[in-house]
Amino acid sequence: MTDIILHHYALSPFAEKVRIGLGLKQAAWKSVDIPNVMPKPDLMPLTGGYRKTPVMQIGADIYCDTQLIMLELDRRLPSPAFQPKGREGEARAITMWADRLIFSPAVGVVMSQVADKFGEAFKKDRSEFSGRLFDPERMRAALPFVRDQTYALLSLAETMLADGRTFLLGGEPSLADCALYNPVWFIRQHLGPAAAPLDRLPKIATWMEHMGVLGHGKRADIEASDALEIAKAATPGKTSVDGSDPSGLKAGQKLSVTPDDTGKVPVAGTLVGLAADRISLARHDERVGDVVVHFPRAGFIVQAL
């Protein structure tokens, strides 16, 4: 298989979701360190404008959003599986719950207490990214609310672990664990393991110890320029369009794909792949040649151009 390349930065919580997944699979992968704010001049040629972190590259195939990155890793590296047999839907449903409901208040718990540490460039970037002003005073005022929401949501996971199971779905780690790991990891990284509301969740504390043992797999650092050359020398893999898809989209259509929550930068291209879990656009850039950019369906807005 062509090398897995992860474009990320160290304190990205969603990148940690992928890194711990690579650890679960004990996978070899290449790391490209990217800026945590725009501009990202060596990432945009690959993604066509998508600015969120992380992005996974395999040759000339570019995977955006951890929903799809994790599914693609599971497809290419099937053992050990991210999704226990017969419980695939459950694993993905818990993942969406963690990504969409827990992540935001958990980040709020952190940012409400560390926002003053960031410079003006970061504040400006995150204002543009989120669509609202990065206001440390407003964040501090929201701490009681986001802390309570995080506690309420994590308490559901605490209940899942209360029967003595090691991981969320039983004795082995899964996609669901990787998803829950990232917001809890983010709080611990910035505020410590005893920070509220983690101090009231002993089962999650033990679960984090088991998750931490997984590590990050076999990492090798490369330069961004190397990753661009790899893309330019490669040919995208085969894709197909489901002609009976309820969207009515057809192969060869010119489309844009845009996240529906934050980082709402549309990526334009030609439809070359469509399935229930993904949509794929072919595009060309002078620095990387022909690439295919893949997105998950859930959480993205598709528009005809």
PDB file of C-alpha atoms in Angstrom:
ATOM      1  CA  MET A   1       0.000   0.000   0.000  1.00  0.00           C
ATOM      2  CA  THR A   2       1.144   3.567  -0.720  1.00  0.00           C
ATOM      3  CA  ASP A   3       2.350   5.365   2.395  1.00  0.00           C
ATOM      4  CA  ILE A   4      -0.138   6.974   4.775  1.00  0.00           C
ATOM      5  CA  ILE A   5       0.703  10.659   5.186  1.00  0.00           C
ATOM      6  CA  LEU A   6      -0.980  12.665   7.930  1.00  0.00           C
ATOM      7  CA  HIS A   7      -0.971  16.456   7.667  1.00  0.00           C
ATOM      8  CA  HIS A   8      -1.478  17.701  11.239  1.00  0.00           C
ATOM      9  CA  TYR A   9      -0.066  19.604  14.200  1.00  0.00           C
ATOM     10  CA  ALA A  10       0.706  18.337  17.685  1.00  0.00           C
ATOM     11  CA  LEU A  11      -2.117  19.941  19.691  1.00  0.00           C
ATOM     12  CA  SER A  12      -4.900  19.271  17.196  1.00  0.00           C
ATOM     13  CA  PRO A  13      -7.522  17.207  19.062  1.00  0.00           C
ATOM     14  CA  PHE A  14      -8.997  15.660  15.919  1.00  0.00           C
ATOM     15  CA  ALA A  15      -5.495  14.770  14.749  1.00  0.00           C
ATOM     16  CA  GLU A  16      -5.059  12.944  18.061  1.00  0.00           C
ATOM     17  CA  LYS A  17      -8.157  10.895  17.207  1.00  0.00           C
ATOM     18  CA  VAL A  18      -6.368   9.670  14.076  1.00  0.00           C
ATOM     19  CA  ARG A  19      -2.985   9.275  15.775  1.00  0.00           C
ATOM     20  CA  ILE A  20      -4.447   7.046  18.501  1.00  0.00           C
ATOM     21  CA  GLY A  21      -6.228   5.086  15.754  1.00  0.00           C
ATOM     22  CA  LEU A  22      -2.909   4.556  13.990  1.00  0.00           C
ATOM     23  CA  GLY A  23      -1.570   3.363  17.326  1.00  0.00           C
ATOM     24  CA  LEU A  24      -4.428   0.901  17.681  1.00  0.00           C
ATOM     25  CA  LYS A  25      -3.508  -0.545  14.295  1.00  0.00           C
ATOM     26  CA  GLN A  26       0.249  -0.232  14.955  1.00  0.00           C
ATOM     27  CA  ALA A  27       0.467   1.343  11.516  1.00  0.00           C
ATOM     28  CA  ALA A  28       3.501   2.895   9.867  1.00  0.00           C
ATOM     29  CA  TRP A  29       2.817   6.438   8.689  1.00  0.00           C
ATOM     30  CA  LYS A  30       4.479   9.631   7.601  1.00  0.00           C
ATOM     31  CA  SER A  31       3.924  12.936   9.386  1.00  0.00           C
ATOM     32  CA  VAL A  32       3.796  16.418   7.867  1.00  0.00           C
ATOM     33  CA  ASP A  33       3.642  19.228  10.403  1.00  0.00           C
ATOM     34  CA  ILE A  34       1.288  22.019   9.274  1.00  0.00           C
ATOM     35  CA  PRO A  35       0.562  25.462  10.753  1.00  0.00           C
ATOM     36  CA  ASN A  36      -2.284  25.694  13.256  1.00  0.00           C
ATOM     37  CA  VAL A  37      -3.543  28.864  11.529  1.00  0.00           C
ATOM     38  CA  MET A  38      -3.960  29.993   7.954  1.00  0.00           C
ATOM     39  CA  PRO A  39      -2.265  30.379   5.552  1.00  0.00           C
ATOM     40  CA  LYS A  40      -1.365  26.759   4.887  1.00  0.00           C
ATOM     41  CA  PRO A  41       0.384  27.071   1.520  1.00  0.00           C
ATOM     42  CA  ASP A  42       1.549  23.463   1.312  1.00  0.00           C
ATOM     43  CA  LEU A  43      -1.839  21.980   2.215  1.00  0.00           C
ATOM     44  CA  MET A  44      -4.161  23.973  -0.059  1.00  0.00           C
ATOM     45  CA  PRO A  45      -2.783  22.472  -3.306  1.00  0.00           C
ATOM     46  CA  LEU A  46      -3.843  19.058  -2.001  1.00  0.00           C
ATOM     47  CA  THR A  47      -7.271  19.948  -0.606  1.00  0.00           C
ATOM     48  CA  GLY A  48      -8.399  22.744  -2.900  1.00  0.00           C
ATOM     49  CA  GLY A  49      -9.247  24.987   0.048  1.00  0.00           C
ATOM     50  CA  TYR A  50     -10.332  22.640   2.827  1.00  0.00           C
ATOM     51  CA  ARG A  51      -8.528  24.022   5.876  1.00  0.00           C
ATOM     52  CA  LYS A  52      -9.451  21.759   8.787  1.00  0.00           C
ATOM     53  CA  THR A  53      -6.966  19.507  10.585  1.00  0.00           C
ATOM     54  CA  PRO A  54      -6.076  16.724  10.012  1.00  0.00           C
ATOM     55  CA  VAL A  55      -5.923  15.717   6.366  1.00  0.00           C
ATOM     56  CA  MET A  56      -4.764  12.264   5.267  1.00  0.00           C
ATOM     57  CA  GLN A  57      -2.951  11.715   1.996  1.00  0.00           C
ATOM     58  CA  ILE A  58      -2.385   8.374   0.311  1.00  0.00           C
ATOM     59  CA  GLY A  59      -0.626   9.030  -2.971  1.00  0.00           C
ATOM     60  CA  ALA A  60      -2.883  11.357  -4.958  1.00  0.00           C
ATOM     61  CA  ASP A  61      -5.951  10.587  -2.848  1.00  0.00           C
ATOM     62  CA  ILE A  62      -6.718  13.205  -0.198  1.00  0.00           C
ATOM     63  CA  TYR A  63      -9.083  12.373   2.691  1.00  0.00           C
ATOM     64  CA  CYS A  64     -10.775  15.172   4.610  1.00  0.00           C
ATOM     65  CA  ASP A  65     -12.480  14.940   8.024  1.00  0.00           C
ATOM     66  CA  THR A  66     -11.766  12.237  10.582  1.00  0.00           C
ATOM     67  CA  GLN A  67     -15.106  10.534   9.902  1.00  0.00           C
ATOM     68  CA  LEU A  68     -13.805   9.441   6.523  1.00  0.00           C
ATOM     69  CA  ILE A  69     -10.129   9.211   7.438  1.00  0.00           C
ATOM     70  CA  MET A  70     -10.901   6.544  10.032  1.00  0.00           C
ATOM     71  CA  LEU A  71     -13.157   4.575   7.672  1.00  0.00           C
ATOM     72  CA  GLU A  72     -10.477   4.620   4.992  1.00  0.00           C
ATOM     73  CA  LEU A  73      -7.818   3.471   7.442  1.00  0.00           C
ATOM     74  CA  ASP A  74     -10.105   0.603   8.442  1.00  0.00           C
ATOM     75  CA  ARG A  75     -10.645  -0.333   4.803  1.00  0.00           C
ATOM     76  CA  ARG A  76      -6.939  -0.358   4.022  1.00  0.00           C
ATOM     77  CA  LEU A  77      -5.768  -1.821   7.349  1.00  0.00           C
ATOM     78  CA  PRO A  78      -8.623  -4.128   8.366  1.00  0.00           C
ATOM     79  CA  SER A  79      -6.942  -5.750  11.376  1.00  0.00           C
ATOM     80  CA  PRO A  80      -7.419  -4.956  14.158  1.00  0.00           C
ATOM     81  CA  ALA A  81     -10.768  -3.521  13.146  1.00  0.00           C
ATOM     82  CA  PHE A  82     -12.054  -0.137  14.234  1.00  0.00           C
ATOM     83  CA  GLN A  83     -15.612  -1.481  13.962  1.00  0.00           C
ATOM     84  CA  PRO A  84     -16.483  -4.727  15.792  1.00  0.00           C
ATOM     85  CA  LYS A  85     -18.287  -7.154  13.506  1.00  0.00           C
ATOM     86  CA  GLY A  86     -22.035  -6.775  13.861  1.00  0.00           C
ATOM     87  CA  ARG A  87     -21.655  -3.477  15.733  1.00  0.00           C
ATOM     88  CA  GLU A  88     -20.427  -1.252  12.927  1.00  0.00           C
ATOM     89  CA  GLY A  89     -23.432   1.064  13.107  1.00  0.00           C
ATOM     90  CA  GLU A  90     -23.118   1.364  16.869  1.00  0.00           C
ATOM     91  CA  ALA A  91     -19.431   2.268  16.636  1.00  0.00           C
ATOM     92  CA  ARG A  92     -20.092   4.943  14.024  1.00  0.00           C
ATOM     93  CA  ALA A  93     -23.122   6.326  15.871  1.00  0.00           C
ATOM     94  CA  ILE A  94     -21.131   6.800  19.082  1.00  0.00           C
ATOM     95  CA  THR A  95     -18.394   8.403  17.017  1.00  0.00           C
ATOM     96  CA  MET A  96     -20.803  10.956  15.560  1.00  0.00           C
ATOM     97  CA  TRP A  97     -22.182  11.620  19.056  1.00  0.00           C
ATOM     98  CA  ALA A  98     -18.697  12.317  20.407  1.00  0.00           C
ATOM     99  CA  ASP A  99     -17.603  14.401  17.415  1.00  0.00           C
ATOM    100  CA  ARG A 100     -20.735  16.489  17.161  1.00  0.00           C
ATOM    101  CA  LEU A 101     -21.951  16.836  20.746  1.00  0.00           C
ATOM    102  CA  ILE A 102     -19.014  16.381  23.128  1.00  0.00           C
ATOM    103  CA  PHE A 103     -16.202  18.017  21.213  1.00  0.00           C
ATOM    104  CA  SER A 104     -17.529  21.583  21.171  1.00  0.00           C
ATOM    105  CA  PRO A 105     -18.261  22.000  24.911  1.00  0.00           C
ATOM    106  CA  ALA A 106     -15.030  20.165  25.795  1.00  0.00           C
ATOM    107  CA  VAL A 107     -13.051  22.640  23.718  1.00  0.00           C
ATOM    108  CA  GLY A 108     -15.049  25.390  25.404  1.00  0.00           C
ATOM    109  CA  VAL A 109     -13.901  24.131  28.818  1.00  0.00           C
ATOM    110  CA  VAL A 110     -10.298  24.492  27.679  1.00  0.00           C
ATOM    111  CA  MET A 111     -10.531  27.739  25.740  1.00  0.00           C
ATOM    112  CA  SER A 112     -12.464  29.497  28.506  1.00  0.00           C
ATOM    113  CA  GLN A 113      -9.422  28.999  30.718  1.00  0.00           C
ATOM    114  CA  VAL A 114      -6.503  29.444  28.317  1.00  0.00           C
ATOM    115  CA  ALA A 115      -7.804  31.893  25.679  1.00  0.00           C
ATOM    116  CA  ASP A 116      -5.642  34.745  26.963  1.00  0.00           C
ATOM    117  CA  LYS A 117      -2.500  32.757  26.130  1.00  0.00           C
ATOM    118  CA  PHE A 118      -3.053  32.983  22.368  1.00  0.00           C
ATOM    119  CA  GLY A 119      -1.753  35.758  20.134  1.00  0.00           C
ATOM    120  CA  GLU A 120      -3.707  37.977  17.785  1.00  0.00           C
ATOM    121  CA  ALA A 121      -2.973  35.823  14.732  1.00  0.00           C
ATOM    122  CA  PHE A 122      -4.609  32.800  16.387  1.00  0.00           C
ATOM    123  CA  LYS A 123      -7.604  34.845  17.566  1.00  0.00           C
ATOM    124  CA  LYS A 124      -8.145  36.269  14.086  1.00  0.00           C
ATOM    125  CA  ASP A 125      -7.824  32.847  12.471  1.00  0.00           C
ATOM    126  CA  ARG A 126     -10.265  31.174  14.840  1.00  0.00           C
ATOM    127  CA  SER A 127     -12.753  34.016  14.429  1.00  0.00           C
ATOM    128  CA  GLU A 128     -12.738  33.400  10.673  1.00  0.00           C
ATOM    129  CA  PHE A 129     -12.807  29.630  11.175  1.00  0.00           C
ATOM    130  CA  SER A 130     -15.815  29.595  13.516  1.00  0.00           C
ATOM    131  CA  GLY A 131     -17.728  32.535  12.086  1.00  0.00           C
ATOM    132  CA  ARG A 132     -17.844  34.345  15.434  1.00  0.00           C
ATOM    133  CA  LEU A 133     -15.463  36.612  17.312  1.00  0.00           C
ATOM    134  CA  PHE A 134     -12.766  34.906  19.382  1.00  0.00           C
ATOM    135  CA  ASP A 135     -13.595  36.740  22.608  1.00  0.00           C
ATOM    136  CA  PRO A 136     -11.749  35.536  25.751  1.00  0.00           C
ATOM    137  CA  GLU A 137     -14.130  37.411  28.065  1.00  0.00           C
ATOM    138  CA  ARG A 138     -17.181  35.769  26.507  1.00  0.00           C
ATOM    139  CA  MET A 139     -15.452  32.384  26.728  1.00  0.00           C
ATOM    140  CA  ARG A 140     -14.695  32.845  30.442  1.00  0.00           C
ATOM    141  CA  ALA A 141     -18.322  33.728  31.101  1.00  0.00           C
ATOM    142  CA  ALA A 142     -19.431  30.521  29.332  1.00  0.00           C
ATOM    143  CA  LEU A 143     -17.277  28.214  31.493  1.00  0.00           C
ATOM    144  CA  PRO A 144     -20.050  27.075  33.875  1.00  0.00           C
ATOM    145  CA  PHE A 145     -22.296  26.150  30.956  1.00  0.00           C
ATOM    146  CA  VAL A 146     -19.722  24.302  28.825  1.00  0.00           C
ATOM    147  CA  ARG A 147     -18.321  22.520  31.886  1.00  0.00           C
ATOM    148  CA  ASP A 148     -21.784  21.296  32.859  1.00  0.00           C
ATOM    149  CA  GLN A 149     -22.566  20.199  29.309  1.00  0.00           C
ATOM    150  CA  THR A 150     -19.273  18.317  29.077  1.00  0.00           C
ATOM    151  CA  TYR A 151     -19.924  16.630  32.414  1.00  0.00           C
ATOM    152  CA  ALA A 152     -23.459  15.604  31.411  1.00  0.00           C
ATOM    153  CA  LEU A 153     -22.310  14.138  28.106  1.00  0.00           C
ATOM    154  CA  LEU A 154     -19.222  12.377  29.460  1.00  0.00           C
ATOM    155  CA  SER A 155     -21.359  10.909  32.243  1.00  0.00           C
ATOM    156  CA  LEU A 156     -23.097   8.822  29.588  1.00  0.00           C
ATOM    157  CA  ALA A 157     -19.749   7.295  28.655  1.00  0.00           C
ATOM    158  CA  GLU A 158     -18.988   6.830  32.364  1.00  0.00           C
ATOM    159  CA  THR A 159     -22.217   4.823  32.608  1.00  0.00           C
ATOM    160  CA  MET A 160     -21.186   2.661  29.646  1.00  0.00           C
ATOM    161  CA  LEU A 161     -17.960   1.779  31.457  1.00  0.00           C
ATOM    162  CA  ALA A 162     -19.648   1.153  34.806  1.00  0.00           C
ATOM    163  CA  ASP A 163     -20.160  -2.584  34.154  1.00  0.00           C
ATOM    164  CA  GLY A 164     -16.395  -3.129  34.168  1.00  0.00           C
ATOM    165  CA  ARG A 165     -15.763  -3.230  30.450  1.00  0.00           C
ATOM    166  CA  THR A 166     -12.336  -1.963  29.407  1.00  0.00           C
ATOM    167  CA  PHE A 167     -13.495  -0.022  26.355  1.00  0.00           C
ATOM    168  CA  LEU A 168     -16.787   1.502  25.233  1.00  0.00           C
ATOM    169  CA  LEU A 169     -17.941  -1.520  23.222  1.00  0.00           C
ATOM    170  CA  GLY A 170     -16.302  -4.250  25.290  1.00  0.00           C
ATOM    171  CA  GLY A 171     -12.873  -5.764  25.657  1.00  0.00           C
ATOM    172  CA  GLU A 172     -11.195  -4.227  22.604  1.00  0.00           C
ATOM    173  CA  PRO A 173     -10.784  -0.583  21.553  1.00  0.00           C
ATOM    174  CA  SER A 174     -12.859   0.632  18.626  1.00  0.00           C
ATOM    175  CA  LEU A 175     -13.649   3.646  16.502  1.00  0.00           C
ATOM    176  CA  ALA A 176     -15.937   4.867  19.298  1.00  0.00           C
ATOM    177  CA  ASP A 177     -13.036   4.950  21.770  1.00  0.00           C
ATOM    178  CA  CYS A 178     -10.842   6.920  19.381  1.00  0.00           C
ATOM    179  CA  ALA A 179     -13.601   9.508  18.965  1.00  0.00           C
ATOM    180  CA  LEU A 180     -14.233   9.941  22.682  1.00  0.00           C
ATOM    181  CA  TYR A 181     -10.506  10.010  23.371  1.00  0.00           C
ATOM    182  CA  ASN A 182      -9.867  13.217  21.473  1.00  0.00           C
ATOM    183  CA  PRO A 183     -11.971  15.701  23.556  1.00  0.00           C
ATOM    184  CA  VAL A 184     -10.898  14.101  26.855  1.00  0.00           C
ATOM    185  CA  TRP A 185      -7.263  14.176  25.705  1.00  0.00           C
ATOM    186  CA  PHE A 186      -7.629  17.863  24.809  1.00  0.00           C
ATOM    187  CA  ILE A 187      -8.825  18.772  28.305  1.00  0.00           C
ATOM    188  CA  ARG A 188      -6.060  16.748  29.931  1.00  0.00           C
ATOM    189  CA  GLN A 189      -3.352  18.224  27.695  1.00  0.00           C
ATOM    190  CA  HIS A 190      -4.236  21.792  28.605  1.00  0.00           C
ATOM    191  CA  LEU A 191      -5.732  21.578  32.105  1.00  0.00           C
ATOM    192  CA  GLY A 192      -4.421  18.314  33.568  1.00  0.00           C
ATOM    193  CA  PRO A 193      -6.039  14.938  34.378  1.00  0.00           C
ATOM    194  CA  ALA A 194      -7.810  16.251  37.493  1.00  0.00           C
ATOM    195  CA  ALA A 195      -9.462  19.222  35.778  1.00  0.00           C
ATOM    196  CA  ALA A 196     -13.216  19.590  36.140  1.00  0.00           C
ATOM    197  CA  PRO A 197     -15.297  17.812  35.011  1.00  0.00           C
ATOM    198  CA  LEU A 198     -12.834  14.905  34.613  1.00  0.00           C
ATOM    199  CA  ASP A 199     -12.301  14.840  38.386  1.00  0.00           C
ATOM    200  CA  ARG A 200     -15.806  13.381  38.777  1.00  0.00           C
ATOM    201  CA  LEU A 201     -15.400  10.630  36.164  1.00  0.00           C
ATOM    202  CA  PRO A 202     -13.156   7.870  37.570  1.00  0.00           C
ATOM    203  CA  LYS A 203     -14.149   5.249  34.978  1.00  0.00           C
ATOM    204  CA  ILE A 204     -13.097   7.571  32.175  1.00  0.00           C
ATOM    205  CA  ALA A 205      -9.795   8.212  33.956  1.00  0.00           C
ATOM    206  CA  THR A 206      -9.075   4.465  33.988  1.00  0.00           C
ATOM    207  CA  TRP A 207     -10.246   4.133  30.386  1.00  0.00           C
ATOM    208  CA  MET A 208      -7.823   6.913  29.368  1.00  0.00           C
ATOM    209  CA  GLU A 209      -4.951   4.920  30.855  1.00  0.00           C
ATOM    210  CA  HIS A 210      -5.879   1.933  28.674  1.00  0.00           C
ATOM    211  CA  MET A 211      -6.174   4.170  25.595  1.00  0.00           C
ATOM    212  CA  GLY A 212      -2.835   5.875  26.212  1.00  0.00           C
ATOM    213  CA  VAL A 213      -1.037   2.537  26.012  1.00  0.00           C
ATOM    214  CA  LEU A 214      -1.991   2.270  22.328  1.00  0.00           C
ATOM    215  CA  GLY A 215       0.525   4.932  21.324  1.00  0.00           C
ATOM    216  CA  HIS A 216       0.693   6.455  17.850  1.00  0.00           C
ATOM    217  CA  GLY A 217       2.037   3.640  15.699  1.00  0.00           C
ATOM    218  CA  LYS A 218       5.267   3.942  13.712  1.00  0.00           C
ATOM    219  CA  ARG A 219       5.743   7.594  12.754  1.00  0.00           C
ATOM    220  CA  ALA A 220       8.345   9.063  10.394  1.00  0.00           C
ATOM    221  CA  ASP A 221       8.531  12.819   9.763  1.00  0.00           C
ATOM    222  CA  ILE A 222       8.790  14.188   6.217  1.00  0.00           C
ATOM    223  CA  GLU A 223       8.731  17.668   4.684  1.00  0.00           C
ATOM    224  CA  ALA A 224       5.588  19.124   3.134  1.00  0.00           C
ATOM    225  CA  SER A 225       7.438  19.448  -0.173  1.00  0.00           C
ATOM    226  CA  ASP A 226       8.023  15.682  -0.163  1.00  0.00           C
ATOM    227  CA  ALA A 227       4.293  15.045   0.290  1.00  0.00           C
ATOM    228  CA  LEU A 228       3.474  17.320  -2.648  1.00  0.00           C
ATOM    229  CA  GLU A 229       5.965  15.479  -4.847  1.00  0.00           C
ATOM    230  CA  ILE A 230       4.452  12.139  -3.797  1.00  0.00           C
ATOM    231  CA  ALA A 231       1.014  13.378  -4.858  1.00  0.00           C
ATOM    232  CA  LYS A 232       2.311  14.669  -8.169  1.00  0.00           C
ATOM    233  CA  ALA A 233       4.001  11.371  -8.997  1.00  0.00           C
ATOM    234  CA  ALA A 234       0.946   9.283  -8.092  1.00  0.00           C
ATOM    235  CA  THR A 235      -2.338   8.482  -9.796  1.00  0.00           C
ATOM    236  CA  PRO A 236      -5.614   8.622  -7.816  1.00  0.00           C
ATOM    237  CA  GLY A 237      -7.245   5.282  -7.033  1.00  0.00           C
ATOM    238  CA  LYS A 238     -10.374   4.041  -8.773  1.00  0.00           C
ATOM    239  CA  THR A 239     -13.717   5.467  -7.682  1.00  0.00           C
ATOM    240  CA  SER A 240     -17.303   5.019  -8.848  1.00  0.00           C
ATOM    241  CA  VAL A 241     -20.568   6.936  -8.648  1.00  0.00           C
ATOM    242  CA  ASP A 242     -23.688   5.177  -7.364  1.00  0.00           C
ATOM    243  CA  GLY A 243     -26.170   5.895 -10.140  1.00  0.00           C
ATOM    244  CA  SER A 244     -29.121   5.172  -7.844  1.00  0.00           C
ATOM    245  CA  ASP A 245     -28.015   7.550  -5.101  1.00  0.00           C
ATOM    246  CA  PRO A 246     -31.041   9.492  -3.774  1.00  0.00           C
ATOM    247  CA  SER A 247     -29.228  12.801  -4.374  1.00  0.00           C
ATOM    248  CA  GLY A 248     -29.563  12.365  -8.136  1.00  0.00           C
ATOM    249  CA  LEU A 249     -25.946  13.476  -8.595  1.00  0.00           C
ATOM    250  CA  LYS A 250     -24.214  12.149 -11.698  1.00  0.00           C
ATOM    251  CA  ALA A 251     -20.611  11.385 -12.586  1.00  0.00           C
ATOM    252  CA  GLY A 252     -18.875  14.313 -14.240  1.00  0.00           C
ATOM    253  CA  GLN A 253     -20.951  17.022 -12.550  1.00  0.00           C
ATOM    254  CA  LYS A 254     -19.153  20.131 -11.334  1.00  0.00           C
ATOM    255  CA  LEU A 255     -19.767  20.423  -7.588  1.00  0.00           C
ATOM    256  CA  SER A 256     -18.627  22.166  -4.467  1.00  0.00           C
ATOM    257  CA  VAL A 257     -18.404  20.517  -1.052  1.00  0.00           C
ATOM    258  CA  THR A 258     -18.412  22.631   2.125  1.00  0.00           C
ATOM    259  CA  PRO A 259     -18.363  21.757   5.856  1.00  0.00           C
ATOM    260  CA  ASP A 260     -21.660  22.672   7.518  1.00  0.00           C
ATOM    261  CA  ASP A 261     -20.230  23.736  10.892  1.00  0.00           C
ATOM    262  CA  THR A 262     -16.859  25.536  10.869  1.00  0.00           C
ATOM    263  CA  GLY A 263     -14.129  26.212   8.333  1.00  0.00           C
ATOM    264  CA  LYS A 264     -16.806  26.750   5.690  1.00  0.00           C
ATOM    265  CA  VAL A 265     -14.518  26.936   2.663  1.00  0.00           C
ATOM    266  CA  PRO A 266     -16.005  25.264  -0.438  1.00  0.00           C
ATOM    267  CA  VAL A 267     -13.891  22.863  -2.475  1.00  0.00           C
ATOM    268  CA  ALA A 268     -14.804  22.674  -6.152  1.00  0.00           C
ATOM    269  CA  GLY A 269     -14.227  19.756  -8.482  1.00  0.00           C
ATOM    270  CA  THR A 270     -15.709  17.103 -10.736  1.00  0.00           C
ATOM    271  CA  LEU A 271     -17.752  14.292  -9.219  1.00  0.00           C
ATOM    272  CA  VAL A 272     -15.932  10.978  -9.629  1.00  0.00           C
ATOM    273  CA  GLY A 273     -17.037   9.057  -6.532  1.00  0.00           C
ATOM    274  CA  LEU A 274     -20.317   8.777  -4.615  1.00  0.00           C
ATOM    275  CA  ALA A 275     -21.422   6.291  -1.971  1.00  0.00           C
ATOM    276  CA  ALA A 276     -23.494   6.410   1.200  1.00  0.00           C
ATOM    277  CA  ASP A 277     -20.477   7.378   3.296  1.00  0.00           C
ATOM    278  CA  ARG A 278     -18.427   9.573   0.936  1.00  0.00           C
ATOM    279  CA  ILE A 279     -18.268  11.941  -2.007  1.00  0.00           C
ATOM    280  CA  SER A 280     -15.134  12.358  -4.142  1.00  0.00           C
ATOM    281  CA  LEU A 281     -14.100  15.246  -6.365  1.00  0.00           C
ATOM    282  CA  ALA A 282     -11.357  15.233  -8.994  1.00  0.00           C
ATOM    283  CA  ARG A 283      -9.346  18.422  -9.260  1.00  0.00           C
ATOM    284  CA  HIS A 284      -6.072  19.697 -10.673  1.00  0.00           C
ATOM    285  CA  ASP A 285      -3.413  21.919  -9.166  1.00  0.00           C
ATOM    286  CA  GLU A 286      -0.146  22.951 -10.783  1.00  0.00           C
ATOM    287  CA  ARG A 287       1.894  21.905  -7.742  1.00  0.00           C
ATOM    288  CA  VAL A 288       0.407  18.412  -7.334  1.00  0.00           C
ATOM    289  CA  GLY A 289      -1.181  17.555 -10.672  1.00  0.00           C
ATOM    290  CA  ASP A 290      -4.390  15.501 -10.671  1.00  0.00           C
ATOM    291  CA  VAL A 291      -5.769  14.517  -7.273  1.00  0.00           C
ATOM    292  CA  VAL A 292      -9.062  13.233  -5.880  1.00  0.00           C
ATOM    293  CA  VAL A 293     -10.341  14.835  -2.689  1.00  0.00           C
ATOM    294  CA  HIS A 294     -12.677  12.675  -0.594  1.00  0.00           C
ATOM    295  CA  PHE A 295     -15.224  13.925   1.959  1.00  0.00           C
ATOM    296  CA  PRO A 296     -17.783  12.209   4.195  1.00  0.00           C
ATOM    297  CA  ARG A 297     -21.444  12.818   3.305  1.00  0.00           C
ATOM    298  CA  ALA A 298     -22.612  13.611   6.847  1.00  0.00           C
ATOM    299  CA  GLY A 299     -21.742  17.148   7.925  1.00  0.00           C
ATOM    300  CA  PHE A 300     -21.040  18.492   4.426  1.00  0.00           C
ATOM    301  CA  ILE A 301     -23.103  20.544   2.003  1.00  0.00           C
ATOM    302  CA  VAL A 302     -22.955  19.572  -1.670  1.00  0.00           C
ATOM    303  CA  GLN A 303     -23.943  22.112  -4.313  1.00  0.00           C
ATOM    304  CA  ALA A 304     -23.962  21.964  -8.095  1.00  0.00           C
ATOM    305  CA  LEU A 305     -21.851  24.609  -9.825  1.00  0.00           C
TER     306      LEU A 305
END
